[in-house]
mmCIF file of C-alpha atoms in Angstrom:
data_model
loop_
_atom_site.group_PDB
_atom_site.id
_atom_site.type_symbol
_atom_site.label_atom_id
_atom_site.label_comp_id
_atom_site.label_asym_id
_atom_site.label_seq_id
_atom_site.Cartn_x
_atom_site.Cartn_y
_atom_site.Cartn_z
ATOM 1 C CA MET H 45 -6.149 -4.500 1.052
ATOM 2 C CA GLY H 46 -8.879 -3.618 -1.376
ATOM 3 C CA GLY H 47 -8.719 0.034 -2.280
ATOM 4 C CA PRO H 48 -11.038 2.225 -4.320
ATOM 5 C CA GLY H 49 -9.448 1.575 -7.730
ATOM 6 C CA SER H 50 -10.198 -0.663 -10.637
ATOM 7 C CA GLU H 51 -7.834 -3.327 -9.287
ATOM 8 C CA ARG H 52 -9.804 -3.750 -6.049
ATOM 9 C CA ASP H 53 -10.645 -7.454 -6.563
ATOM 10 C CA VAL H 54 -7.042 -8.317 -7.323
ATOM 11 C CA SER H 55 -5.913 -6.354 -4.260
ATOM 12 C CA LEU H 56 -8.364 -8.224 -2.007
ATOM 13 C CA ALA H 57 -7.098 -11.564 -3.337
ATOM 14 C CA THR H 58 -3.492 -10.439 -2.790
ATOM 15 C CA GLY H 59 -4.328 -9.289 0.731
ATOM 16 C CA ARG H 60 -5.919 -12.611 1.617
ATOM 17 C CA GLY H 61 -2.946 -14.505 0.293
ATOM 18 C CA VAL H 62 -0.423 -12.389 2.206
ATOM 19 C CA SER H 63 -2.521 -12.638 5.416
ATOM 20 C CA LYS H 64 -2.701 -16.428 5.089
ATOM 21 C CA ALA H 65 1.068 -16.692 4.526
ATOM 22 C CA LEU H 66 1.931 -14.412 7.489
ATOM 23 C CA ARG H 67 -0.524 -16.192 9.783
ATOM 24 C CA SER H 68 1.044 -19.551 8.868
ATOM 25 C CA LEU H 69 4.320 -18.108 10.200
ATOM 26 C CA GLY H 70 2.659 -17.125 13.496
ATOM 27 C CA ALA H 71 2.161 -13.411 12.832
ATOM 28 C CA GLU H 72 -0.861 -11.671 14.348
ATOM 29 C CA ILE H 73 -2.722 -10.158 11.392
ATOM 30 C CA VAL H 74 -5.599 -7.695 11.163
ATOM 31 C CA ASP H 75 -7.133 -7.493 7.694
ATOM 32 C CA VAL H 76 -8.304 -3.992 6.798
ATOM 33 C CA ASP H 77 -10.546 -3.502 3.752
ATOM 34 C CA VAL H 78 -9.636 0.004 2.593
ATOM 35 C CA ARG H 79 -12.313 1.676 0.446
ATOM 36 C CA ASP H 80 -11.168 5.313 0.729
ATOM 37 C CA GLU H 81 -9.094 7.656 2.872
ATOM 38 C CA LYS H 82 -11.541 7.372 5.797
ATOM 39 C CA PHE H 83 -10.648 3.721 6.578
ATOM 40 C CA VAL H 84 -10.444 2.720 10.211
ATOM 41 C CA LEU H 85 -7.535 0.863 11.789
ATOM 42 C CA PRO H 86 -7.765 -0.871 15.149
ATOM 43 C CA LYS H 87 -5.948 1.186 17.791
ATOM 44 C CA ASP H 88 -3.242 -1.405 18.388
ATOM 45 C CA VAL H 89 -2.050 -1.554 14.720
ATOM 46 C CA ASP H 90 1.482 -0.299 14.509
ATOM 47 C CA PHE H 91 2.747 -1.826 11.218
ATOM 48 C CA ALA H 92 1.184 -2.001 7.758
ATOM 49 C CA PHE H 93 1.849 -4.327 4.852
ATOM 50 C CA ILE H 94 0.123 -2.734 1.887
ATOM 51 C CA THR H 95 -1.366 -5.019 -0.727
ATOM 52 C CA ILE H 96 -3.451 -2.472 -2.674
ATOM 53 C CA HIS H 97 -2.619 -2.426 -6.345
ATOM 54 C CA GLY H 98 -2.752 0.697 -8.570
ATOM 55 C CA THR H 99 -4.007 4.092 -7.598
ATOM 56 C CA PHE H 100 -4.148 4.862 -3.877
ATOM 57 C CA GLY H 101 -2.062 1.808 -2.920
ATOM 58 C CA GLU H 102 1.035 2.302 -5.075
ATOM 59 C CA ASP H 103 1.036 6.043 -5.701
ATOM 60 C CA GLY H 104 1.943 7.202 -2.200
ATOM 61 C CA GLU H 105 -1.495 8.293 -1.091
ATOM 62 C CA LEU H 106 -2.104 5.432 1.371
ATOM 63 C CA GLN H 107 1.508 5.618 2.573
ATOM 64 C CA LYS H 108 1.051 9.308 3.393
ATOM 65 C CA ILE H 109 -2.121 8.621 5.409
ATOM 66 C CA LEU H 110 -0.466 5.810 7.332
ATOM 67 C CA GLU H 111 2.636 7.896 8.056
ATOM 68 C CA GLU H 112 0.444 10.731 9.320
ATOM 69 C CA ARG H 113 -1.273 8.205 11.607
ATOM 70 C CA GLY H 114 2.113 7.010 12.943
ATOM 71 C CA VAL H 115 1.900 3.544 11.394
ATOM 72 C CA ALA H 116 5.188 1.974 10.279
ATOM 73 C CA LEU H 117 5.191 0.705 6.679
ATOM 74 C CA TYR H 118 6.540 -2.283 4.908
ATOM 75 C CA CYS H 119 7.385 -0.276 1.792
ATOM 76 C CA ASP H 120 9.595 2.516 0.561
ATOM 77 C CA GLY H 121 7.408 5.384 1.735
ATOM 78 C CA VAL H 122 5.517 8.235 0.124
ATOM 79 C CA GLU H 123 8.046 9.763 -2.266
ATOM 80 C CA ALA H 124 9.516 6.473 -3.447
ATOM 81 C CA SER H 125 6.022 5.115 -4.071
ATOM 82 C CA ARG H 126 5.008 8.247 -6.041
ATOM 83 C CA ALA H 127 8.178 8.113 -8.114
ATOM 84 C CA ALA H 128 7.801 4.385 -8.833
ATOM 85 C CA PHE H 129 4.141 4.782 -9.799
ATOM 86 C CA ASP H 130 4.895 7.638 -12.217
ATOM 87 C CA LYS H 131 6.073 5.569 -15.209
ATOM 88 C CA VAL H 132 7.342 8.591 -17.170
ATOM 89 C CA CYS H 133 9.463 9.712 -14.194
ATOM 90 C CA ARG H 134 10.796 6.140 -13.749
ATOM 91 C CA LYS H 135 11.694 5.926 -17.422
ATOM 92 C CA ARG H 136 13.578 9.239 -17.291
ATOM 93 C CA ASN H 137 15.427 8.216 -14.141
ATOM 94 C CA PHE H 138 16.332 4.850 -15.607
ATOM 95 C CA ALA H 139 17.537 6.391 -18.836
ATOM 96 C CA SER H 140 19.737 8.887 -17.000
ATOM 97 C CA THR H 141 21.435 6.191 -14.956
ATOM 98 C CA THR H 142 22.129 3.891 -17.910
ATOM 99 C CA SER H 143 23.630 6.483 -20.233
#
């Protein structure tokens, strides 16, 4: 949660909400406040639920870092994230499938 972008405060709030909900279901959660690509994960983290909004969280950058570190993701991965974040690309893809 968090991130370096302009939506950091919203991302932190989202992260706290998701953590609270998952903990209420009995999940063991480690909150990680990501500020840049040098963030540290505890050694026993093997699954990530990304709640960073905007650049770095939705554009595939964080997903790429986590994949390189061998952490499983609850998302569509690097390329799908990049494509979804690129609004022009999404609009072209959507237009080509609805024609």
